[in-house]
Amino acid sequence: MIQCDGLVKIYKTDDIEVVALQGLNIRVEPGEMMAIIGNSGSGKSTLLNILGGLDRPSAGQVRVGEWDLLKISDEQLVEYKRKTVGFIWQNNARNLLPYLSALENVEMPMMLSGKVDRAYAKQLLEWVGLKDRMRNKLQQLSGGEQQRVAIAISLANRPSLLLADEPTGSVDTETSDRIMGIFRQLNRELSLTIVIVTHDMSLASKVDRVVAIRDGMTSTEFVKRNPSLDLTAAGSGSGSIKDAHEEYVVLDRAGRLQVPRGYLEALGISGKASMEFEGDRIVIRAPKQIGAEQDH
Ligand code: ADP
Ligand code: MG
């Protein structure tokens, strides 16, 4: 569904250049529900905006389904945004029109693409648990309810890919669990591919795979040990990600990897390290002190 190779995004402001993505690689299979995790400023929103067609890549390769987002024309991009991808923003005001009802909000993207399907709009609102609130104006709904309307809106044109940027960033734990439950259900029932961006490690236990981004590159990947184990249904937010997921470090094609900062700090490694090949393993150590061995 998604394939990024050596993806680069540079923002130019006045005379400063920010390299938000510096050669990022990622693959997402059709029907997968996965999360992208990383600290603030690591490039998560930049990646999602490029995948959503809201921003253009600077270099590298990025394909979503049949589309090549580096080469896509402006007209095709409009089509892409309307039909292939659904987007949920962190800031609710961007998703919703407050003076319209929930139902009218869901019908809006349908109207823009020329075909209103009221029955489907109602079904979507039912799916997100708002059957009884669909005639309410958005401003009459709570933050969590508005966020669920945003999910229904993002699905109005039946996209095959759903992108959500910090969808639970400003709601309580209960609402957050509920939203993750809705995502899981949509993923199963509509075979929808879902990519969730978050800085919240506890969400990670509720998806099949987590890719960690650091400084605009993928660093580590966590894959669920037992995919049939549904942690969402159990409402389990407890336990660390390491209990349920296998951790892998990501190697790019040039053989580069990012060593977790904690490991480097624990061993006092900075600047350079020594690397040795030992039969079935590669060992990275703090460099030997020059002269230390010759002394005795
Ligand atoms: P995240 O979503 O992980 O917090 P972002 O993708 O928003 O990170 O930002 C990555 C880097 O790119 C940051 O250093 C940020 O300041 C910079 N950046 C993001 N958007 C812009 C922009 N429109 N103009 C200039 N710099 C930007
Ligand atoms: Mg962000």
JSON list of C-alpha atoms and ligand atoms in Angstrom, two decimals, residues 38-46 49 90 165-166 197 199, ligand 2:
[
{"chain": "A", "resi": 38, "resn": "GLY", "atom": "CA", "xyz": [8.57, 9.35, 17.67]},
{"chain": "A", "resi": 39, "resn": "ASN", "atom": "CA", "xyz": [9.37, 12.42, 19.72]},
{"chain": "A", "resi": 40, "resn": "SER", "atom": "CA", "xyz": [8.09, 15.83, 18.79]},
{"chain": "A", "resi": 41, "resn": "GLY", "atom": "CA", "xyz": [9.99, 17.19, 15.79]},
{"chain": "A", "resi": 42, "resn": "SER", "atom": "CA", "xyz": [11.07, 13.76, 14.54]},
{"chain": "A", "resi": 43, "resn": "GLY", "atom": "CA", "xyz": [9.20, 14.16, 11.24]},
{"chain": "A", "resi": 44, "resn": "LYS", "atom": "CA", "xyz": [5.99, 12.20, 11.86]},
{"chain": "A", "resi": 45, "resn": "SER", "atom": "CA", "xyz": [3.56, 14.86, 10.63]},
{"chain": "A", "resi": 46, "resn": "THR", "atom": "CA", "xyz": [5.81, 15.64, 7.69]},
{"chain": "A", "resi": 49, "resn": "ASN", "atom": "CA", "xyz": [1.30, 15.05, 5.20]},
{"chain": "A", "resi": 90, "resn": "GLN", "atom": "CA", "xyz": [-4.79, 16.31, 15.38]},
{"chain": "A", "resi": 165, "resn": "ASP", "atom": "CA", "xyz": [-2.12, 12.35, 13.03]},
{"chain": "A", "resi": 166, "resn": "GLU", "atom": "CA", "xyz": [-2.23, 12.09, 16.84]},
{"chain": "A", "resi": 197, "resn": "VAL", "atom": "CA", "xyz": [0.99, 8.80, 14.12]},
{"chain": "A", "resi": 199, "resn": "HIS", "atom": "CA", "xyz": [4.04, 10.05, 20.50]},
{"chain": "B", "resi": 2, "resn": "MG", "atom": "MG", "xyz": [3.26, 16.24, 14.51]}
]
